[in-house]
Coordinates of C-alpha atoms in Angstrom, one line a residue:
M1 CA 0.0 -0.4 -0.1
K2 CA 1.1 3.0 -0.9
H3 CA 1.8 5.6 2.5
D4 CA 2.5 8.6 0.4
Y5 CA 0.6 11.2 1.9
I6 CA 0.1 14.1 -0.1
D7 CA -1.9 13.4 -2.4
F8 CA -4.2 14.5 1.0
S9 CA -1.9 17.6 1.9
L10 CA -2.3 21.2 0.9
I11 CA 0.3 24.9 0.8
V12 CA -2.2 27.1 3.6
C13 CA -1.2 30.6 3.8
G14 CA 2.5 29.3 4.1
G15 CA 1.7 26.6 6.3
S16 CA -0.3 23.2 5.5
G17 CA -3.2 21.6 5.3
C18 CA -5.3 18.8 5.3
I19 CA -8.2 17.6 2.8
F20 CA -10.8 15.4 3.9
K21 CA -13.8 14.6 1.4
V22 CA -17.4 14.4 2.5
Y23 CA -20.3 13.4 1.4
G24 CA -23.0 14.8 -0.6
G25 CA -21.4 17.9 -0.6
D26 CA -20.2 19.8 -4.5
Y27 CA -16.9 20.9 -2.1
M28 CA -14.5 19.5 0.4
Y29 CA -12.7 20.2 3.9
V30 CA -9.0 21.9 4.2
L31 CA -8.3 21.1 8.1
T32 CA -5.7 23.5 9.3
A33 CA -4.2 25.6 11.9
K34 CA -6.3 28.5 13.1
H35 CA -3.0 30.7 13.6
L36 CA -2.3 30.3 9.2
V37 CA -5.6 31.5 8.1
E38 CA -7.0 33.9 10.5
G39 CA -7.3 37.5 9.4
Q40 CA -5.1 36.5 6.6
N41 CA -5.8 37.0 2.3
I42 CA -6.0 32.9 2.6
T43 CA -4.4 30.9 -0.6
V44 CA -4.6 27.2 -0.9
K45 CA -2.9 25.2 -3.5
K46 CA -1.5 21.9 -4.1
R47 CA 1.4 20.6 -5.4
F48 CA 2.3 17.0 -6.9
I49 CA 4.3 15.2 -9.3
D50 CA 3.2 14.2 -12.7
E51 CA 3.4 11.3 -14.9
H52 CA 6.8 12.6 -16.2
G53 CA 8.6 13.6 -13.1
N54 CA 7.5 16.9 -12.7
P55 CA 7.1 18.8 -10.1
K56 CA 2.7 20.8 -10.5
E57 CA 1.6 23.8 -9.0
L58 CA -2.1 24.3 -9.0
P59 CA -4.2 26.9 -7.2
I60 CA -7.1 25.8 -5.5
K61 CA -10.8 27.8 -5.3
V62 CA -11.7 28.2 -1.1
L63 CA -15.8 27.8 -1.4
A64 CA -16.1 29.6 1.8
G65 CA -14.3 30.4 5.5
P66 CA -12.4 29.9 8.0
F67 CA -14.5 28.5 9.8
L68 CA -12.5 28.8 12.9
N69 CA -12.9 27.1 16.6
D70 CA -14.2 29.6 19.1
N71 CA -11.7 28.8 22.1
I72 CA -8.6 30.9 22.3
H73 CA -6.9 28.0 22.5
K74 CA -7.5 25.3 20.3
D75 CA -6.1 26.6 17.2
A76 CA -7.9 24.0 14.8
A77 CA -10.0 26.1 11.6
I78 CA -11.7 24.4 8.5
L79 CA -11.9 26.0 4.6
K80 CA -14.5 24.8 2.4
V81 CA -12.4 24.5 -1.1
E82 CA -13.3 23.3 -4.7
T83 CA -13.4 19.6 -5.1
F84 CA -11.6 17.7 -6.9
P85 CA -11.8 13.8 -8.6
Q86 CA -9.6 11.3 -7.2
I87 CA -8.5 11.7 -3.6
E88 CA -9.2 8.4 -1.3
S89 CA -11.6 9.0 1.8
L90 CA -9.8 9.8 5.1
A91 CA -10.8 7.4 7.8
R92 CA -10.9 8.7 11.3
W93 CA -8.9 7.6 13.7
E94 CA -10.6 6.6 16.8
T95 CA -9.1 5.1 18.9
P96 CA -6.5 6.8 22.4
L97 CA -3.3 7.5 20.6
T98 CA -0.3 4.7 22.7
I99 CA 3.5 5.5 22.5
E100 CA 3.3 2.2 20.3
K101 CA 1.3 4.2 17.2
E102 CA 3.6 5.0 14.7
M103 CA 2.5 7.9 12.8
T104 CA 3.2 10.6 9.7
L105 CA 3.4 14.2 9.7
A106 CA 3.0 15.3 7.0
G107 CA 3.5 18.8 4.7
F108 CA 4.9 22.0 3.3
P109 CA 8.0 22.6 5.8
N110 CA 8.8 26.5 4.8
S111 CA 12.6 25.2 5.3
R112 CA 11.7 23.4 1.8
S113 CA 9.8 26.1 0.5
K114 CA 12.5 27.5 -2.2
K115 CA 12.0 23.8 -4.3
T116 CA 9.5 23.3 -6.5
Y117 CA 7.9 20.6 -4.6
G118 CA 9.1 20.9 -0.8
F119 CA 7.1 18.6 0.5
R120 CA 7.9 16.1 3.5
M121 CA 7.0 13.1 6.0
D122 CA 8.3 12.3 9.7
K123 CA 7.5 9.9 11.8
L124 CA 5.8 10.4 15.3
T125 CA 5.3 8.7 18.3
S126 CA 2.6 9.7 20.8
R127 CA 4.0 11.0 24.2
N128 CA 1.2 12.3 26.5
I129 CA -1.9 14.1 26.8
K130 CA -1.3 18.2 27.2
E131 CA -3.7 20.7 28.7
Y132 CA -6.9 21.4 26.3
N133 CA -6.6 17.6 24.8
Y134 CA -3.5 18.8 22.7
V135 CA -1.3 15.3 22.3
E136 CA 3.1 16.1 22.4
C137 CA 4.2 13.7 20.1
R138 CA 7.6 13.2 19.5
L139 CA 9.1 13.4 15.6
S140 CA 11.8 10.5 14.6
T141 CA 13.8 12.4 12.9
P142 CA 16.2 15.2 14.8
S143 CA 14.6 18.9 13.7
T144 CA 15.1 22.6 15.0
Y145 CA 11.7 24.9 15.1
G146 CA 13.5 26.2 11.8
E147 CA 12.9 23.0 10.1
I148 CA 9.5 22.6 11.2
V149 CA 7.8 25.8 10.8
G150 CA 4.8 25.3 7.6
L151 CA 3.9 22.0 8.8
S152 CA 1.6 23.7 11.1
G153 CA -1.6 22.0 9.5
G154 CA -0.1 19.3 8.2
G155 CA -2.4 15.9 8.6
I156 CA -1.4 13.1 11.0
F157 CA -2.1 9.8 9.3
H158 CA -1.9 6.1 10.0
S159 CA -1.7 3.3 7.5
A160 CA -3.4 0.0 8.1
N161 CA -4.4 -3.2 5.8
G162 CA -5.4 -0.3 3.2
Q163 CA -6.6 2.5 4.8
H164 CA -5.4 6.0 5.7
Y165 CA -6.8 6.7 8.5
L166 CA -6.6 10.8 10.2
V167 CA -5.2 11.0 13.6
G168 CA -5.2 14.5 13.8
I169 CA -3.9 18.0 13.0
Q170 CA -0.5 19.5 13.8
S171 CA -0.8 23.1 15.7
K172 CA 2.7 23.6 16.4
M173 CA 6.2 22.4 18.1
A174 CA 5.7 22.2 21.9
T175 CA 8.9 25.0 21.9
D176 CA 9.7 27.5 19.6
D177 CA 13.0 27.4 20.8
D178 CA 15.6 26.8 17.2
D179 CA 18.4 25.6 19.6
E180 CA 16.1 23.1 21.8
M181 CA 16.4 19.9 19.6
L182 CA 13.3 17.6 21.7
N183 CA 11.4 17.2 18.3
N184 CA 8.2 16.9 19.8
V185 CA 4.9 18.9 18.0
D186 CA 1.8 19.5 19.7
I187 CA -1.9 17.5 17.9
M188 CA -4.9 18.9 17.7
P189 CA -7.4 15.8 18.0
L190 CA -9.9 15.8 15.4
A191 CA -12.8 16.8 18.5
F192 CA -11.5 20.4 17.7
F193 CA -12.9 20.3 14.4
D194 CA -16.4 18.5 15.3
E195 CA -17.0 21.6 17.8
I196 CA -16.2 24.5 14.7
I197 CA -19.3 22.3 12.7
T198 CA -21.8 22.1 15.7
K199 CA -21.8 25.6 15.4
H200 CA -22.2 26.3 11.7
E201 CA -25.1 24.7 10.6
N202 CA -23.6 24.8 6.6
L203 CA -21.3 22.4 7.8
V204 CA -22.1 18.5 7.4
P205 CA -20.0 16.5 9.8
L206 CA -16.6 15.4 9.6
I207 CA -17.6 11.9 9.3
S208 CA -15.7 9.7 6.0
E209 CA -18.2 9.4 2.8
H210 CA -17.9 6.1 2.9
L211 CA -20.2 5.6 6.0
L212 CA -22.8 7.5 4.7
C213 CA -23.4 6.5 1.5
F214 CA -22.3 2.7 0.4
S215 CA -21.9 4.4 -2.7
T216 CA -18.8 4.9 -3.2
L217 CA -17.9 1.1 -2.2
K218 CA -20.3 -0.2 -4.9
S219 CA -16.8 -0.7 -7.3
Y220 CA -15.0 -2.4 -4.9
A221 CA -17.8 -5.3 -4.4
L222 CA -18.5 -8.9 -5.9
K223 CA -15.7 -7.9 -8.0
L224 CA -15.2 -12.0 -9.5
E225 CA -11.4 -12.0 -10.1
G226 CA -9.7 -14.8 -11.2
C227 CA -12.4 -15.6 -13.8
Y228 CA -11.2 -17.4 -17.1
G229 CA -14.6 -16.4 -19.0
G230 CA -13.9 -12.5 -19.2
A231 CA -16.4 -10.7 -21.0
Q232 CA -18.8 -14.1 -20.3
M233 CA -18.6 -13.2 -17.3
D234 CA -19.7 -9.7 -17.6
F235 CA -23.6 -9.8 -17.7
T236 CA -23.5 -11.8 -13.8
R237 CA -21.2 -9.2 -12.6
A238 CA -23.4 -6.5 -14.4
F239 CA -26.5 -8.7 -12.2
L240 CA -25.2 -8.2 -8.9
Q241 CA -24.3 -4.7 -9.6
D242 CA -27.8 -4.5 -9.7
I243 CA -28.5 -6.0 -6.3
T244 CA -26.0 -3.6 -5.3
E245 CA -27.6 -0.4 -5.9
E246 CA -30.4 -1.9 -5.3
I247 CA -29.1 -1.7 -2.0
I248 CA -27.3 1.4 -1.9
E249 CA -31.0 3.2 -2.5
N250 CA -33.0 2.3 0.3
K251 CA -31.8 3.9 4.2
L252 CA -29.8 1.6 5.5
T253 CA -26.1 3.5 5.3
P254 CA -22.7 2.3 7.1
T255 CA -23.5 5.1 9.9
V256 CA -27.3 3.2 10.6
I257 CA -25.4 -0.4 10.7
R258 CA -22.5 0.2 12.8
D259 CA -24.9 2.3 15.3
F260 CA -27.1 -0.7 15.8
F261 CA -24.6 -2.8 16.3
T262 CA -21.1 -1.6 17.2
D263 CA -18.5 -4.2 19.0
K264 CA -20.7 -7.3 17.2
L265 CA -19.5 -6.6 14.0
L266 CA -15.9 -7.5 15.0
V267 CA -14.3 -10.2 15.8
Y268 CA -12.9 -10.2 19.5
E269 CA -10.4 -7.4 20.9
E270 CA -10.5 -5.3 17.4
V271 CA -9.6 -1.9 17.4
E272 CA -12.8 0.3 17.2
T273 CA -11.6 2.6 14.8
V274 CA -11.6 -0.3 12.2
L275 CA -15.3 0.8 12.6
G276 CA -14.4 2.9 10.3
S277 CA -12.5 1.1 7.9
R278 CA -13.8 0.7 4.2
G279 CA -12.4 -2.8 5.0
L280 CA -15.2 -3.4 6.9
W281 CA -17.7 -1.9 5.0
I282 CA -16.9 -3.2 1.4
A283 CA -17.7 -6.6 3.4
W284 CA -21.1 -5.4 4.2
L285 CA -22.0 -4.1 1.4
E286 CA -21.3 -7.5 -0.5
F287 CA -22.7 -9.0 2.5
L288 CA -26.0 -7.0 2.5
V289 CA -26.0 -8.3 -1.4
I290 CA -25.6 -11.9 -0.5
L291 CA -28.5 -11.9 2.2
R292 CA -30.8 -10.3 -0.3
I293 CA -29.9 -13.2 -2.5
I294 CA -30.7 -15.9 0.1
K295 CA -33.4 -14.5 1.6
E296 CA -35.7 -12.7 -1.5
E297 CA -37.0 -9.4 0.6
Q298 CA -35.5 -6.0 0.6
I299 CA -32.9 -5.8 3.4
S300 CA -33.2 -2.0 5.6
D301 CA -33.2 -0.7 8.9
Q302 CA -36.6 -3.5 10.1
N303 CA -35.4 -6.3 9.2
I304 CA -31.8 -6.6 9.6
E305 CA -31.7 -7.0 13.1
S306 CA -33.8 -9.8 12.6
L307 CA -31.5 -11.1 10.2
F308 CA -27.8 -10.6 12.3
N309 CA -29.1 -13.3 14.9
E310 CA -29.8 -15.9 11.7
F311 CA -26.6 -14.4 9.8
R312 CA -23.8 -12.3 12.2
L313 CA -20.7 -11.1 9.5
I314 CA -18.3 -9.9 11.9
Y315 CA -15.2 -9.0 10.5
S316 CA -11.5 -8.8 11.7
D317 CA -9.0 -6.8 9.8
T318 CA -5.6 -8.9 10.0
D319 CA -4.2 -9.2 6.0
G320 CA -3.6 -12.7 7.3
D321 CA -5.7 -16.1 6.7
W322 CA -8.4 -15.9 8.7
T323 CA -7.4 -19.0 10.1
D324 CA -5.3 -17.5 12.3
E325 CA -7.9 -15.4 14.0
L326 CA -9.6 -18.2 15.1
P327 CA -9.2 -18.3 18.6
K328 CA -10.5 -14.9 18.5
I329 CA -13.0 -15.8 16.1
F330 CA -14.5 -17.8 19.0
R331 CA -14.3 -14.9 21.1
S332 CA -16.5 -12.6 19.7
N333 CA -19.4 -11.7 19.6
F334 CA -22.4 -14.5 19.1
Y335 CA -25.4 -13.0 22.0
G336 CA -28.5 -13.4 20.1
M337 CA -27.9 -16.1 17.7
A338 CA -29.0 -19.8 18.2
A339 CA -28.2 -23.1 17.0
N340 CA -27.8 -23.5 13.5
A341 CA -27.7 -19.6 12.6
K342 CA -24.7 -18.5 10.4
V343 CA -21.8 -17.1 11.1
I344 CA -19.2 -15.0 8.3
V345 CA -15.8 -14.0 8.7
A346 CA -14.5 -10.9 6.7
T347 CA -11.2 -10.0 6.7
Q348 CA -8.7 -8.3 4.1
A349 CA -6.9 -10.4 1.8
P350 CA -8.4 -13.7 0.4
P351 CA -8.4 -17.1 2.3
V352 CA -6.2 -20.2 1.0
K353 CA -9.9 -22.1 2.8
W354 CA -13.3 -20.6 2.6
V355 CA -15.7 -23.0 5.0
I356 CA -14.4 -25.4 7.6
A357 CA -15.0 -28.9 7.1
N358 CA -17.6 -31.2 10.0
K359 CA -14.8 -33.9 10.2
M360 CA -12.4 -31.4 11.7
I361 CA -14.3 -29.5 13.7
P362 CA -13.1 -31.7 17.2
N363 CA -10.2 -31.5 16.5
I364 CA -10.1 -27.5 15.9
I365 CA -12.2 -26.9 18.7
N366 CA -9.1 -28.7 21.0
A367 CA -6.6 -26.6 19.2
N368 CA -8.0 -23.6 20.2
P369 CA -9.0 -23.9 24.0
V370 CA -11.5 -21.5 25.0
T371 CA -13.5 -22.1 28.3
K372 CA -17.1 -21.1 28.8
K373 CA -17.0 -18.2 30.4
Q374 CA -14.6 -16.4 27.9
M375 CA -17.2 -17.2 25.2
Q376 CA -20.4 -14.9 24.3
I377 CA -23.0 -17.4 23.6
D378 CA -26.9 -18.2 24.5
I379 CA -27.3 -20.3 27.6
G380 CA -27.7 -24.0 26.3
L381 CA -24.8 -23.3 23.1
T382 CA -21.9 -25.1 23.6
H383 CA -19.6 -23.7 21.3
P384 CA -19.2 -21.5 18.3
L385 CA -17.7 -24.3 15.9
Q386 CA -20.1 -26.5 17.0
N387 CA -23.6 -24.3 17.3
F388 CA -23.1 -22.1 13.7
K389 CA -22.1 -22.6 10.4
L390 CA -18.9 -20.4 9.9
M391 CA -17.1 -19.5 7.1
H392 CA -15.7 -17.1 5.4
L393 CA -16.9 -14.1 3.2
Y394 CA -15.1 -14.8 -0.1
A395 CA -16.4 -18.5 0.2
F396 CA -20.2 -17.3 -1.7
Q397 CA -17.6 -15.6 -4.7
R398 CA -15.6 -18.6 -5.3
M399 CA -17.4 -21.6 -4.2
G400 CA -20.7 -20.2 -5.8
I401 CA -19.6 -18.2 -9.0
I402 CA -15.6 -18.2 -9.7
D403 CA -15.5 -21.9 -9.4
K404 CA -18.3 -22.5 -10.8
E405 CA -18.0 -19.7 -13.8
D406 CA -18.9 -21.4 -17.3
E407 CA -22.6 -22.4 -15.5
Y408 CA -22.9 -19.0 -15.6
F409 CA -22.3 -17.9 -19.4
N410 CA -25.1 -18.5 -20.8
F411 CA -27.2 -15.6 -18.8
S412 CA -28.4 -12.7 -20.1
A413 CA -32.1 -10.3 -19.6
L414 CA -33.6 -13.0 -21.1
N415 CA -33.5 -15.0 -18.7
E416 CA -32.2 -13.4 -15.5
A417 CA -35.0 -14.9 -13.0
D418 CA -32.8 -18.0 -13.8
L419 CA -29.5 -16.9 -12.6
F420 CA -31.2 -14.9 -9.4
E421 CA -32.5 -18.7 -8.4
K422 CA -29.0 -20.3 -9.7
L423 CA -27.4 -17.5 -7.1
K424 CA -29.4 -18.6 -4.7
T425 CA -29.2 -22.5 -5.2
E426 CA -25.4 -21.8 -5.0
F427 CA -25.2 -19.4 -2.1
N428 CA -27.2 -21.9 0.2
A429 CA -25.3 -25.0 -0.9
I430 CA -22.2 -23.1 1.1
F431 CA -24.3 -23.5 4.3
A432 CA -24.8 -27.7 4.1

């Protein structure tokens, strides 16, 4: 995964800023430091390297702002700027920072202002919480005040398993003594920017666009990669995309699902921040399409709770094989599920095996000891693997379609109903 954060970084009034895409508008936010923009003639520029390796600079039109945090101790500001394509949706990092968590500060320091590119990234680790909830972080590279000036307003990022997270925005160095090389910077939490938004009705919440609507994830779902048939599978792909569009058009958004089920969505001990990751919600979009086919009914906020107790999707952000997660899977939250319910596990990477053979269940239970007290199952049940049918989400693509692709070559608009029945039969067979 590319960890170059220049795509999210801008030059703001001689300092830096961070792009944050929001859903439903023809604009984006720039999160930056108040001391850069207050009372200034605001300029915003984007620098990048083109396909020929040449540095480029483009002015970005400011549509509104600055919107300032009215607390004199909180250095946060928001600008509305014109939108431009091919900018990925950032997720918010919600989990408290630890000293072990490595982050990256990105921006355009003044010390490089004479260079045509001038972008800089520095590794950070968290040190302590300060007054007004600033977070003091330490730079991994020794840097003086003069080297860091201009990085104010720059984004603080963390990346994991295909998702870029925004952790906060830099305010200033912890000290402005040019002779002191303590390498510490003060970071503003995103809550400073939330406070601005709550006081301006014309600002939408600072929520990743993929949490407000599944539409931004449509192209990632059920891609059926690995089919030899190529164009012969295009109708099946298009048919699945039509059902995906149907799911997108109802009011069941990632935010609704997240707020409804919370920790039941995740494998045991998965960090809460994963609830904002794209990987989880791509998996959920695929899951909803599969449920729509299996149950032959519309999936909405009216029936999702009962369906979730019959078919439960749990997610791990691991990029390893799902079988390595079995001890945690067995300790996940299965309350509300009756015997013979289905548990579907989703992970970042396609699995080596997609289902667990019944004959292997006793051996797997013995190899991954979990006590009754550690399990989160209803009274009367004995073990998740014994009481529920467990499989990986990828099984529906692989076993239900890809491995039988020749059986899908002759479907067209003339026999769409037959294709629906074919998918339903194959998906239900995976539960056998």
